[in-house]
PDB file of C-alpha atoms and ligand atoms in Angstrom:
ATOM      1  CA  MET A   1     157.224  50.281 108.404  1.00 51.00           C
ATOM      2  CA  ASN A   2     156.122  52.350 105.197  1.00 56.00           C
ATOM      3  CA  ARG A   3     159.386  53.949 104.063  1.00 68.00           C
ATOM      4  CA  LYS A   4     158.032  55.385 100.949  1.00 80.00           C
ATOM      5  CA  ALA A   5     158.032  59.415 100.702  1.00 83.00           C
ATOM      6  CA  PRO A   6     154.689  60.807 101.262  1.00 79.00           C
ATOM      7  CA  ALA A   7     154.000  61.928  97.929  1.00 81.00           C
ATOM      8  CA  GLU A   8     154.759  58.450  96.569  1.00 84.00           C
ATOM      9  CA  ARG A   9     152.135  57.015  99.218  1.00 83.00           C
ATOM     10  CA  VAL A  10     149.626  59.424  98.087  1.00 81.00           C
ATOM     11  CA  ARG A  11     150.392  58.274  94.531  1.00 83.00           C
ATOM     12  CA  SER A  12     149.954  54.775  95.351  1.00 84.00           C
ATOM     13  CA  ALA A  13     146.772  55.379  97.104  1.00 79.00           C
ATOM     14  CA  LEU A  14     145.458  57.410  94.205  1.00 80.00           C
ATOM     15  CA  GLU A  15     146.486  54.723  91.746  1.00 82.00           C
ATOM     16  CA  GLU A  16     144.093  52.263  93.324  1.00 81.00           C
ATOM     17  CA  GLN A  17     141.375  54.710  94.003  1.00 78.00           C
ATOM     18  CA  ALA A  18     141.268  56.792  90.620  1.00 77.00           C
ATOM     19  CA  GLY A  19     143.642  55.080  88.387  1.00 81.00           C
ATOM     20  CA  ALA A  20     147.234  55.438  87.218  1.00 83.00           C
ATOM     21  CA  ASP A  21     146.868  58.568  84.729  1.00 82.00           C
ATOM     22  CA  LEU A  22     145.446  60.867  87.707  1.00 78.00           C
ATOM     23  CA  ALA A  23     148.444  59.336  89.853  1.00 79.00           C
ATOM     24  CA  ARG A  24     150.884  60.106  87.611  1.00 81.00           C
ATOM     25  CA  SER A  25     149.624  63.562  86.908  1.00 78.00           C
ATOM     26  CA  MET A  26     149.854  64.651  90.586  1.00 78.00           C
ATOM     27  CA  PRO A  27     152.913  66.941  91.566  1.00 79.00           C
ATOM     28  CA  THR A  28     154.975  65.781  94.305  1.00 78.00           C
ATOM     29  CA  GLY A  29     156.129  69.041  95.895  1.00 83.00           C
ATOM     30  CA  TYR A  30     154.179  70.299  98.932  1.00 89.00           C
ATOM     31  CA  GLN A  31     154.711  72.774 101.979  1.00 91.00           C
ATOM     32  CA  ARG A  32     153.461  71.528 105.411  1.00 93.00           C
ATOM     33  CA  LEU A  33     152.583  74.376 108.153  1.00 95.00           C
ATOM     34  CA  GLY A  34     151.899  72.019 111.125  1.00 95.00           C
ATOM     35  CA  ARG A  35     148.582  70.572 110.525  1.00 96.00           C
ATOM     36  CA  VAL A  36     147.929  72.180 107.311  1.00 97.00           C
ATOM     37  CA  LEU A  37     149.458  70.965 103.863  1.00 95.00           C
ATOM     38  CA  LEU A  38     149.807  73.598 100.983  1.00 94.00           C
ATOM     39  CA  LEU A  39     149.840  71.989  97.278  1.00 93.00           C
ATOM     40  CA  ARG A  40     150.453  73.318  93.763  1.00 90.00           C
ATOM     41  CA  LEU A  41     147.682  71.494  91.563  1.00 90.00           C
ATOM     42  CA  PRO A  42     146.941  72.369  87.994  1.00 87.00           C
ATOM     43  CA  GLU A  43     143.602  73.624  87.258  1.00 88.00           C
ATOM     44  CA  ALA A  44     142.736  70.717  84.884  1.00 83.00           C
ATOM     45  CA  LEU A  45     142.866  68.490  88.026  1.00 85.00           C
ATOM     46  CA  ARG A  46     139.841  70.340  89.368  1.00 89.00           C
ATOM     47  CA  PRO A  47     137.373  67.436  89.255  1.00 87.00           C
ATOM     48  CA  HIS A  48     139.915  65.513  91.629  1.00 87.00           C
ATOM     49  CA  PHE A  49     140.933  68.115  93.917  1.00 90.00           C
ATOM     50  CA  GLY A  50     138.611  66.366  96.747  1.00 91.00           C
ATOM     51  CA  THR A  51     140.040  62.901  95.758  1.00 88.00           C
ATOM     52  CA  ILE A  52     143.640  64.183  95.739  1.00 90.00           C
ATOM     53  CA  GLY A  53     143.257  66.231  99.167  1.00 92.00           C
ATOM     54  CA  ARG A  54     141.568  63.573 101.034  1.00 92.00           C
ATOM     55  CA  ALA A  55     144.640  61.227 100.142  1.00 89.00           C
ATOM     56  CA  TRP A  56     146.737  63.679 101.708  1.00 90.00           C
ATOM     57  CA  VAL A  57     144.914  64.026 104.755  1.00 93.00           C
ATOM     58  CA  ARG A  58     144.789  60.236 105.034  1.00 89.00           C
ATOM     59  CA  GLU A  59     148.573  59.692 104.417  1.00 86.00           C
ATOM     60  CA  LEU A  60     150.136  62.465 106.176  1.00 88.00           C
ATOM     61  CA  ARG A  61     147.440  62.902 108.845  1.00 91.00           C
ATOM     62  CA  VAL A  62     147.050  66.540 108.294  1.00 95.00           C
ATOM     63  CA  GLY A  63     143.969  68.459 109.212  1.00 96.00           C
ATOM     64  CA  ALA A  64     143.499  70.473 106.179  1.00 97.00           C
ATOM     65  CA  VAL A  65     144.799  70.859 102.506  1.00 97.00           C
ATOM     66  CA  LEU A  66     145.070  73.928 100.774  1.00 96.00           C
ATOM     67  CA  ARG A  67     145.691  74.593  97.130  1.00 95.00           C
ATOM     68  CA  TYR A  68     147.608  77.686  95.866  1.00 91.00           C
ATOM     69  CA  ARG A  69     145.357  79.348  93.239  1.00 88.00           C
ATOM     70  CA  GLY A  70     147.666  82.093  92.403  1.00 76.00           C
ATOM     71  CA  ALA A  71     150.864  83.986  93.375  1.00 72.00           C
ATOM     72  CA  MET A  72     151.060  85.554  96.872  1.00 69.00           C
ATOM     73  CA  ALA A  73     150.189  89.265  95.726  1.00 65.00           C
ATOM     74  CA  GLY A  74     150.309  92.825  97.276  1.00 75.00           C
ATOM     75  CA  GLU A  75     152.035  94.695  99.784  1.00 79.00           C
ATOM     76  CA  LEU A  76     150.320  92.789 102.760  1.00 76.00           C
ATOM     77  CA  ARG A  77     151.285  89.537 101.190  1.00 78.00           C
ATOM     78  CA  VAL A  78     148.102  87.858 101.493  1.00 81.00           C
ATOM     79  CA  PRO A  79     148.163  84.191 100.011  1.00 87.00           C
ATOM     80  CA  ASP A  80     145.597  83.176  97.110  1.00 90.00           C
ATOM     81  CA  VAL A  81     144.603  79.567  98.275  1.00 93.00           C
ATOM     82  CA  GLU A  82     141.364  77.406  98.491  1.00 95.00           C
ATOM     83  CA  LEU A  83     140.514  74.594 100.808  1.00 97.00           C
ATOM     84  CA  ILE A  84     140.442  71.264  99.033  1.00 96.00           C
ATOM     85  CA  ALA A  85     140.051  68.662 101.983  1.00 96.00           C
ATOM     86  CA  GLY A  86     139.868  68.788 105.684  1.00 96.00           C
ATOM     87  CA  SER A  87     138.893  71.837 107.704  1.00 96.00           C
ATOM     88  CA  GLY A  88     140.365  74.592 109.966  1.00 96.00           C
ATOM     89  CA  THR A  89     143.183  76.404 108.631  1.00 96.00           C
ATOM     90  CA  GLU A  90     145.031  77.496 111.714  1.00 97.00           C
ATOM     91  CA  ALA A  91     148.319  76.151 112.187  1.00 97.00           C
ATOM     92  CA  GLU A  92     151.414  76.050 114.419  1.00 97.00           C
ATOM     93  CA  VAL A  93     155.015  75.950 112.677  1.00 97.00           C
ATOM     94  CA  ARG A  94     157.672  74.759 115.245  1.00 96.00           C
ATOM     95  CA  GLU A  95     161.144  75.752 113.991  1.00 95.00           C
ATOM     96  CA  HIS A  96     164.656  76.380 115.918  1.00 92.00           C
ATOM     97  CA  GLY A  97     162.938  76.441 119.199  1.00 95.00           C
ATOM     98  CA  VAL A  98     160.184  79.082 118.142  1.00 98.00           C
ATOM     99  CA  ARG A  99     156.509  78.537 117.864  1.00 98.00           C
ATOM    100  CA  TYR A 100     154.884  80.264 115.121  1.00 98.00           C
ATOM    101  CA  ARG A 101     150.917  80.496 115.065  1.00 98.00           C
ATOM    102  CA  LEU A 102     149.040  81.506 111.796  1.00 97.00           C
ATOM    103  CA  ASP A 103     145.987  81.050 109.703  1.00 97.00           C
ATOM    104  CA  ALA A 104     147.729  79.310 106.864  1.00 95.00           C
ATOM    105  CA  ALA A 105     144.746  80.465 104.500  1.00 95.00           C
ATOM    106  CA  ARG A 106     145.150  84.059 105.499  1.00 94.00           C
ATOM    107  CA  VAL A 107     148.818  84.856 106.178  1.00 94.00           C
ATOM    108  CA  MET A 108     152.156  83.721 104.317  1.00 89.00           C
ATOM    109  CA  PHE A 109     155.002  81.574 105.722  1.00 92.00           C
ATOM    110  CA  ALA A 110     158.186  81.311 103.275  1.00 91.00           C
ATOM    111  CA  ALA A 111     159.485  77.927 103.786  1.00 88.00           C
ATOM    112  CA  GLY A 112     162.630  79.247 101.782  1.00 90.00           C
ATOM    113  CA  ASN A 113     163.363  81.710 104.635  1.00 94.00           C
ATOM    114  CA  ARG A 114     163.928  79.091 107.290  1.00 95.00           C
ATOM    115  CA  THR A 115     168.007  79.531 107.320  1.00 96.00           C
ATOM    116  CA  GLU A 116     167.661  83.403 107.419  1.00 97.00           C
ATOM    117  CA  ARG A 117     164.983  83.139 110.446  1.00 97.00           C
ATOM    118  CA  GLN A 118     167.772  81.025 112.343  1.00 97.00           C
ATOM    119  CA  ARG A 119     170.638  83.214 111.068  1.00 98.00           C
ATOM    120  CA  ILE A 120     168.759  86.184 112.647  1.00 98.00           C
ATOM    121  CA  GLY A 121     168.335  84.485 115.800  1.00 98.00           C
ATOM    122  CA  LYS A 122     172.138  83.813 116.070  1.00 98.00           C
ATOM    123  CA  LEU A 123     173.277  87.203 114.738  1.00 98.00           C
ATOM    124  CA  VAL A 124     171.330  89.316 117.435  1.00 98.00           C
ATOM    125  CA  ARG A 125     173.592  89.890 120.650  1.00 98.00           C
ATOM    126  CA  SER A 126     171.910  89.966 124.080  1.00 98.00           C
ATOM    127  CA  GLY A 127     170.587  93.363 125.154  1.00 98.00           C
ATOM    128  CA  GLU A 128     170.320  94.672 121.814  1.00 98.00           C
ATOM    129  CA  GLN A 129     167.432  97.118 120.543  1.00 98.00           C
ATOM    130  CA  VAL A 130     165.993  95.889 117.260  1.00 98.00           C
ATOM    131  CA  VAL A 131     163.428  97.154 114.948  1.00 98.00           C
ATOM    132  CA  ASP A 132     161.659  94.835 112.547  1.00 98.00           C
ATOM    133  CA  LEU A 133     160.122  97.153 110.083  1.00 98.00           C
ATOM    134  CA  PHE A 134     158.068  94.393 108.257  1.00 98.00           C
ATOM    135  CA  ALA A 135     157.343  91.886 111.164  1.00 98.00           C
ATOM    136  CA  GLY A 136     154.496  89.711 109.706  1.00 97.00           C
ATOM    137  CA  ILE A 137     153.643  86.933 112.325  1.00 98.00           C
ATOM    138  CA  GLY A 138     157.362  87.633 113.873  1.00 98.00           C
ATOM    139  CA  TYR A 139     159.249  85.618 111.478  1.00 97.00           C
ATOM    140  CA  PHE A 140     162.551  87.525 112.377  1.00 98.00           C
ATOM    141  CA  ALA A 141     161.345  89.460 115.719  1.00 98.00           C
ATOM    142  CA  LEU A 142     160.683  86.303 117.300  1.00 98.00           C
ATOM    143  CA  PRO A 143     164.134  84.414 116.920  1.00 98.00           C
ATOM    144  CA  ALA A 144     165.731  87.864 117.435  1.00 98.00           C
ATOM    145  CA  ALA A 145     164.148  88.081 121.063  1.00 98.00           C
ATOM    146  CA  LEU A 146     164.149  84.243 122.027  1.00 98.00           C
ATOM    147  CA  GLU A 147     167.547  83.090 120.628  1.00 97.00           C
ATOM    148  CA  GLY A 148     169.238  86.230 120.335  1.00 98.00           C
ATOM    149  CA  ARG A 149     167.946  87.591 123.627  1.00 98.00           C
ATOM    150  CA  ALA A 150     167.074  91.074 122.548  1.00 98.00           C
ATOM    151  CA  ALA A 151     166.281  93.370 125.098  1.00 98.00           C
ATOM    152  CA  ARG A 152     163.431  94.927 122.957  1.00 98.00           C
ATOM    153  CA  VAL A 153     162.099  94.348 119.475  1.00 98.00           C
ATOM    154  CA  TYR A 154     159.785  96.624 117.943  1.00 98.00           C
ATOM    155  CA  ALA A 155     157.916  94.839 115.282  1.00 98.00           C
ATOM    156  CA  CYS A 156     155.931  96.816 112.870  1.00 98.00           C
ATOM    157  CA  GLU A 157     153.103  95.200 110.815  1.00 98.00           C
ATOM    158  CA  LYS A 158     150.400  96.661 108.521  1.00 97.00           C
ATOM    159  CA  ASN A 159     148.449  93.753 107.671  1.00 95.00           C
ATOM    160  CA  PRO A 160     145.720  93.277 110.469  1.00 97.00           C
ATOM    161  CA  VAL A 161     145.429  89.572 110.404  1.00 96.00           C
ATOM    162  CA  SER A 162     149.297  88.982 110.603  1.00 96.00           C
ATOM    163  CA  PHE A 163     149.439  91.530 113.440  1.00 98.00           C
ATOM    164  CA  GLU A 164     147.039  89.696 115.377  1.00 98.00           C
ATOM    165  CA  TYR A 165     148.965  86.513 114.984  1.00 98.00           C
ATOM    166  CA  LEU A 166     151.966  88.557 115.847  1.00 98.00           C
ATOM    167  CA  VAL A 167     150.514  89.487 119.053  1.00 98.00           C
ATOM    168  CA  VAL A 168     149.493  85.847 119.857  1.00 98.00           C
ATOM    169  CA  ASN A 169     153.158  84.654 118.913  1.00 98.00           C
ATOM    170  CA  VAL A 170     154.537  87.225 121.401  1.00 98.00           C
ATOM    171  CA  ARG A 171     152.521  85.523 124.060  1.00 98.00           C
ATOM    172  CA  VAL A 172     152.759  82.077 123.079  1.00 98.00           C
ATOM    173  CA  ASN A 173     156.743  82.265 123.243  1.00 98.00           C
ATOM    174  CA  GLY A 174     156.702  83.964 126.607  1.00 98.00           C
ATOM    175  CA  LEU A 175     158.280  87.232 125.407  1.00 98.00           C
ATOM    176  CA  GLY A 176     156.473  89.640 127.581  1.00 94.00           C
ATOM    177  CA  GLU A 177     157.394  93.215 126.787  1.00 95.00           C
ATOM    178  CA  ARG A 178     160.676  92.163 125.212  1.00 98.00           C
ATOM    179  CA  VAL A 179     158.739  92.321 121.708  1.00 98.00           C
ATOM    180  CA  MET A 180     156.447  95.284 121.211  1.00 98.00           C
ATOM    181  CA  PRO A 181     154.080  94.722 118.369  1.00 98.00           C
ATOM    182  CA  VAL A 182     153.415  97.990 116.503  1.00 98.00           C
ATOM    183  CA  PRO A 183     150.292  98.155 114.422  1.00 98.00           C
ATOM    184  CA  GLY A 184     150.260 100.025 111.209  1.00 98.00           C
ATOM    185  CA  ASP A 185     152.461 101.578 108.359  1.00 98.00           C
ATOM    186  CA  ASN A 186     156.296 101.487 109.521  1.00 98.00           C
ATOM    187  CA  LEU A 187     156.874 104.989 107.932  1.00 98.00           C
ATOM    188  CA  SER A 188     153.768 106.644 110.045  1.00 97.00           C
ATOM    189  CA  VAL A 189     154.028 104.563 113.375  1.00 98.00           C
ATOM    190  CA  ASP A 190     155.801 105.999 116.402  1.00 96.00           C
ATOM    191  CA  LEU A 191     159.002 104.382 116.661  1.00 97.00           C
ATOM    192  CA  PRO A 192     161.805 105.595 118.621  1.00 97.00           C
ATOM    193  CA  LEU A 193     164.313 107.347 116.870  1.00 97.00           C
ATOM    194  CA  GLY A 194     168.125 107.086 117.252  1.00 97.00           C
ATOM    195  CA  VAL A 195     168.056 103.960 119.456  1.00 97.00           C
ATOM    196  CA  ALA A 196     168.177 100.866 117.255  1.00 98.00           C
ATOM    197  CA  ASP A 197     171.414  98.667 117.277  1.00 98.00           C
ATOM    198  CA  ARG A 198     169.877  96.643 114.348  1.00 98.00           C
ATOM    199  CA  VAL A 199     167.203  97.010 111.847  1.00 98.00           C
ATOM    200  CA  LEU A 200     165.637  94.196 109.866  1.00 98.00           C
ATOM    201  CA  MET A 201     164.098  95.090 106.387  1.00 98.00           C
ATOM    202  CA  GLY A 202     162.373  91.985 105.298  1.00 97.00           C
ATOM    203  CA  TYR A 203     160.488  93.222 102.199  1.00 96.00           C
ATOM    204  CA  LEU A 204     160.720  92.329  98.459  1.00 95.00           C
ATOM    205  CA  PRO A 205     160.786  93.111  95.950  1.00 95.00           C
ATOM    206  CA  SER A 206     163.287  95.574  97.737  1.00 97.00           C
ATOM    207  CA  SER A 207     163.369  97.230 101.000  1.00 98.00           C
ATOM    208  CA  ILE A 208     165.722  99.843  99.630  1.00 98.00           C
ATOM    209  CA  PRO A 209     163.234 102.776  99.444  1.00 98.00           C
ATOM    210  CA  TRP A 210     163.038 102.229 103.289  1.00 98.00           C
ATOM    211  CA  LEU A 211     166.603 102.984 103.926  1.00 98.00           C
ATOM    212  CA  PRO A 212     165.898 106.494 104.860  1.00 98.00           C
ATOM    213  CA  ARG A 213     163.384 105.238 107.749  1.00 98.00           C
ATOM    214  CA  ALA A 214     165.847 102.575 108.778  1.00 98.00           C
ATOM    215  CA  LEU A 215     168.787 105.342 109.236  1.00 98.00           C
ATOM    216  CA  SER A 216     166.579 107.338 111.285  1.00 97.00           C
ATOM    217  CA  LEU A 217     166.170 104.613 113.864  1.00 98.00           C
ATOM    218  CA  LEU A 218     169.744 103.550 114.460  1.00 98.00           C
ATOM    219  CA  ARG A 219     171.906 104.949 116.957  1.00 97.00           C
ATOM    220  CA  PRO A 220     173.846 107.902 115.914  1.00 97.00           C
ATOM    221  CA  ALA A 221     176.953 106.032 116.722  1.00 96.00           C
ATOM    222  CA  GLY A 222     176.072 103.193 114.107  1.00 97.00           C
ATOM    223  CA  GLY A 223     174.050 100.134 113.882  1.00 98.00           C
ATOM    224  CA  THR A 224     173.408  97.238 111.495  1.00 98.00           C
ATOM    225  CA  LEU A 225     170.997  97.051 108.689  1.00 98.00           C
ATOM    226  CA  HIS A 226     169.707  93.814 107.105  1.00 98.00           C
ATOM    227  CA  VAL A 227     168.388  94.701 103.748  1.00 98.00           C
ATOM    228  CA  HIS A 228     166.336  92.318 101.594  1.00 98.00           C
ATOM    229  CA  LEU A 229     165.970  92.810  97.699  1.00 98.00           C
ATOM    230  CA  VAL A 230     165.397  90.661  94.653  1.00 97.00           C
ATOM    231  CA  GLU A 231     168.217  90.935  92.132  1.00 98.00           C
ATOM    232  CA  GLY A 232     169.289  89.087  88.992  1.00 97.00           C
ATOM    233  CA  THR A 233     170.999  85.717  88.970  1.00 96.00           C
ATOM    234  CA  ARG A 234     173.509  87.169  86.507  1.00 96.00           C
ATOM    235  CA  GLY A 235     174.602  90.062  89.144  1.00 96.00           C
ATOM    236  CA  GLY A 236     173.833  87.894  91.750  1.00 96.00           C
ATOM    237  CA  VAL A 237     174.543  88.794  95.548  1.00 98.00           C
ATOM    238  CA  ASP A 238     177.535  90.915  94.390  1.00 98.00           C
ATOM    239  CA  ALA A 239     175.134  93.124  92.348  1.00 98.00           C
ATOM    240  CA  ALA A 240     172.866  93.355  95.449  1.00 98.00           C
ATOM    241  CA  HIS A 241     175.711  94.083  97.834  1.00 98.00           C
ATOM    242  CA  SER A 242     177.121  97.190  95.566  1.00 98.00           C
ATOM    243  CA  ARG A 243     173.434  98.322  95.150  1.00 98.00           C
ATOM    244  CA  VAL A 244     172.675  98.825  98.705  1.00 98.00           C
ATOM    245  CA  ARG A 245     176.305 100.157  99.729  1.00 98.00           C
ATOM    246  CA  GLN A 246     175.678 102.855  96.932  1.00 98.00           C
ATOM    247  CA  HIS A 247     172.358 103.962  98.151  1.00 98.00           C
ATOM    248  CA  LEU A 248     173.653 104.251 101.513  1.00 98.00           C
ATOM    249  CA  GLY A 249     176.424 106.244 100.253  1.00 97.00           C
ATOM    250  CA  ARG A 250     173.923 108.731  98.407  1.00 97.00           C
ATOM    251  CA  LEU A 251     172.127 109.184 101.611  1.00 97.00           C
ATOM    252  CA  GLY A 252     175.035 110.463 103.133  1.00 96.00           C
ATOM    253  CA  ALA A 253     175.497 107.320 105.448  1.00 97.00           C
ATOM    254  CA  ARG A 254     179.143 106.394 106.600  1.00 97.00           C
ATOM    255  CA  VAL A 255     179.386 102.587 105.381  1.00 98.00           C
ATOM    256  CA  GLY A 256     181.211 100.378 107.311  1.00 97.00           C
ATOM    257  CA  ASP A 257     181.678  96.454 107.113  1.00 97.00           C
ATOM    258  CA  SER A 258     179.018  94.573 105.089  1.00 98.00           C
ATOM    259  CA  SER A 259     178.359  91.377 103.539  1.00 98.00           C
ATOM    260  CA  ALA A 260     175.810  89.701 101.255  1.00 98.00           C
ATOM    261  CA  ARG A 261     174.308  86.263 100.862  1.00 98.00           C
ATOM    262  CA  GLU A 262     171.435  84.439  98.951  1.00 98.00           C
ATOM    263  CA  VAL A 263     168.331  83.612 101.022  1.00 97.00           C
ATOM    264  CA  LYS A 264     166.757  81.568  98.381  1.00 96.00           C
ATOM    265  CA  PRO A 265     165.913  81.342  94.538  1.00 95.00           C
ATOM    266  CA  TYR A 266     163.093  83.663  93.604  1.00 94.00           C
ATOM    267  CA  GLY A 267     161.446  82.773  90.201  1.00 88.00           C
ATOM    268  CA  PRO A 268     163.388  82.365  87.004  1.00 93.00           C
ATOM    269  CA  GLY A 269     166.590  84.270  87.017  1.00 96.00           C
ATOM    270  CA  ARG A 270     166.185  85.907  89.981  1.00 97.00           C
ATOM    271  CA  LEU A 271     167.202  85.453  93.601  1.00 97.00           C
ATOM    272  CA  HIS A 272     166.494  86.790  96.923  1.00 97.00           C
ATOM    273  CA  ALA A 273     169.473  88.520  98.700  1.00 98.00           C
ATOM    274  CA  VAL A 274     170.120  90.178 102.159  1.00 98.00           C
ATOM    275  CA  VAL A 275     172.845  92.498 102.477  1.00 98.00           C
ATOM    276  CA  ASP A 276     174.098  92.911 106.177  1.00 98.00           C
ATOM    277  CA  VAL A 277     175.715  96.334 106.533  1.00 98.00           C
ATOM    278  CA  TYR A 278     177.153  98.330 109.671  1.00 98.00           C
ATOM    279  CA  VAL A 279     176.405 101.900 109.049  1.00 98.00           C
ATOM    280  CA  ARG A 280     176.564 105.101 110.835  1.00 97.00           C
ATOM    281  CA  PRO A 281     173.536 107.538 109.770  1.00 97.00           C
ATOM    282  CA  PRO A 282     174.210 110.807 108.826  1.00 94.00           C
ATOM    283  CA  GLU A 283     173.980 113.536 111.500  1.00 85.00           C
ATOM    284  CA  ALA A 284     170.512 114.971 110.565  1.00 67.00           C
ATOM    285  CA  THR A 285     168.619 111.651 109.784  1.00 59.00           C
ATOM    286  CA  SER A 286     167.155 110.893 113.349  1.00 49.00           C
ATOM    287  CA  ARG A 287     165.359 114.212 113.359  1.00 48.00           C
ATOM    288  CA  ALA A 288     164.179 114.052 109.871  1.00 48.00           C
ATOM    289  CA  MET A 289     160.732 112.800 108.790  1.00 48.00           C
ATOM    290  CA  PRO A 290     161.090 110.186 106.105  1.00 52.00           C
ATOM    291  CA  GLU A 291     159.275 110.564 102.679  1.00 55.00           C
ATOM    292  CA  ARG A 292     157.030 107.910 101.420  1.00 57.00           C
ATOM    293  CA  PRO A 293     158.786 105.414  99.216  1.00 63.00           C
ATOM    294  CA  GLY A 294     157.638 105.277  95.616  1.00 51.00           C
ATOM    295  CA  PRO A 295     156.051 102.211  94.175  1.00 45.00           C
TER     296      PRO A 295
HETATM  297  C1  LIG B   1     157.177  89.256 102.972  1.00 83.45           C
HETATM  298  S1  LIG B   1     156.428  89.664 104.799  1.00 83.45           S
HETATM  299  C2  LIG B   1     157.757  89.258 105.718  1.00 83.45           C
HETATM  300  C3  LIG B   1     158.703  88.305 105.153  1.00 83.45           C
HETATM  301  C4  LIG B   1     159.384  87.776 106.300  1.00 83.45           C
HETATM  302  N1  LIG B   1     160.626  88.721 106.448  1.00 83.45           N
HETATM  303  C5  LIG B   1     159.804  86.412 106.123  1.00 83.45           C
HETATM  304  O1  LIG B   1     160.898  86.101 106.391  1.00 83.45           O
HETATM  305  O2  LIG B   1     159.198  85.528 105.867  1.00 83.45           O
HETATM  306  C6  LIG B   1     156.422  91.392 104.771  1.00 83.45           C
HETATM  307  C7  LIG B   1     155.323  92.075 105.758  1.00 83.45           C
HETATM  308  O3  LIG B   1     155.679  93.103 105.777  1.00 83.45           O
HETATM  309  C8  LIG B   1     154.301  93.944 105.840  1.00 83.45           C
HETATM  310  N2  LIG B   1     154.413  95.287 105.340  1.00 83.45           N
HETATM  311  C9  LIG B   1     154.299  95.506 104.230  1.00 83.45           C
HETATM  312  N3  LIG B   1     154.301  96.800 103.980  1.00 83.45           N
HETATM  313  C10 LIG B   1     154.563  97.414 105.255  1.00 83.45           C
HETATM  314  C11 LIG B   1     154.514  98.605 105.707  1.00 83.45           C
HETATM  315  N4  LIG B   1     154.544  99.616 105.136  1.00 83.45           N
HETATM  316  N5  LIG B   1     154.607  98.815 107.080  1.00 83.45           N
HETATM  317  C12 LIG B   1     154.278  97.568 107.904  1.00 83.45           C
HETATM  318  N6  LIG B   1     154.470  96.542 107.425  1.00 83.45           N
HETATM  319  C13 LIG B   1     154.295  96.451 105.980  1.00 83.45           C
HETATM  320  C14 LIG B   1     153.445  92.946 105.145  1.00 83.45           C
HETATM  321  O4  LIG B   1     151.935  93.056 105.640  1.00 83.45           O
HETATM  322  C15 LIG B   1     153.925  91.538 105.470  1.00 83.45           C
HETATM  323  O5  LIG B   1     153.345  90.938 106.657  1.00 83.45           O
END
């Protein structure tokens, strides 16, 4: 049995095929999404992309290898990747009993949010009404309904490609009408006001601008917000925590129990934090039309 790590196996294969220099210069990190592998390879290795990609196809028995060209950009989180070996970029990721179908070349899947996806499934209580303002392909909405047994999850998504997969994922996970995919901008789409027990706000660098919208969706008696944001590592989760509480206070909400945690590192000197906060919206919120957040 070959006990070497996959990257080591690829390195040995490349050494035989293309020499020790190339093998040494190949990075070892990768992300696997079902049958598709994503790699970061320096531009200088371009003449060898095909050779490297095919070595990964053989060693990991994946169907396709994508190379990250640049950072995930824009509001709709479209990945910037190129195919370097194999074919077909549709994949299925199975995680904590959830099936996520996606096109790895067109839709993001943050490996670092794995624990947070699982945590949401465990936090949601049976029978809850949940709104996911940034649903993507169902990253949080699916565990909220499957493991959490929410009665209903309104899953709002603006990117048409992600939305297409969200609809597919609701079907393949057998969720029927318990997850309602809502296409379009979460500020202008029709969502039921004043009925949510919980609102998921998984948007970076900061979902704070959406707090007025989230408050308008919560039950008047109160509910839980999960506010995602990026913070400097110096202030860390504590700074993120107080920032969210302060904003909610300024909006006139009654802020109850709260806690904050790190989801993952987010580039040099920064981290991705999530603040869970129980809050009672100010009385007028559920009737007010939210304003569009600034950039
Ligand atoms: C970063 S992704 C979701 C990440 C996810 N929470 C996770 O754990 O991986 C954010 C999603 O929100 C969507 N989005 C951004 N702005 C939106 C808006 N105003 N209304 C609805 N969806 C939006 C993007 O298209 C994207 O699919």
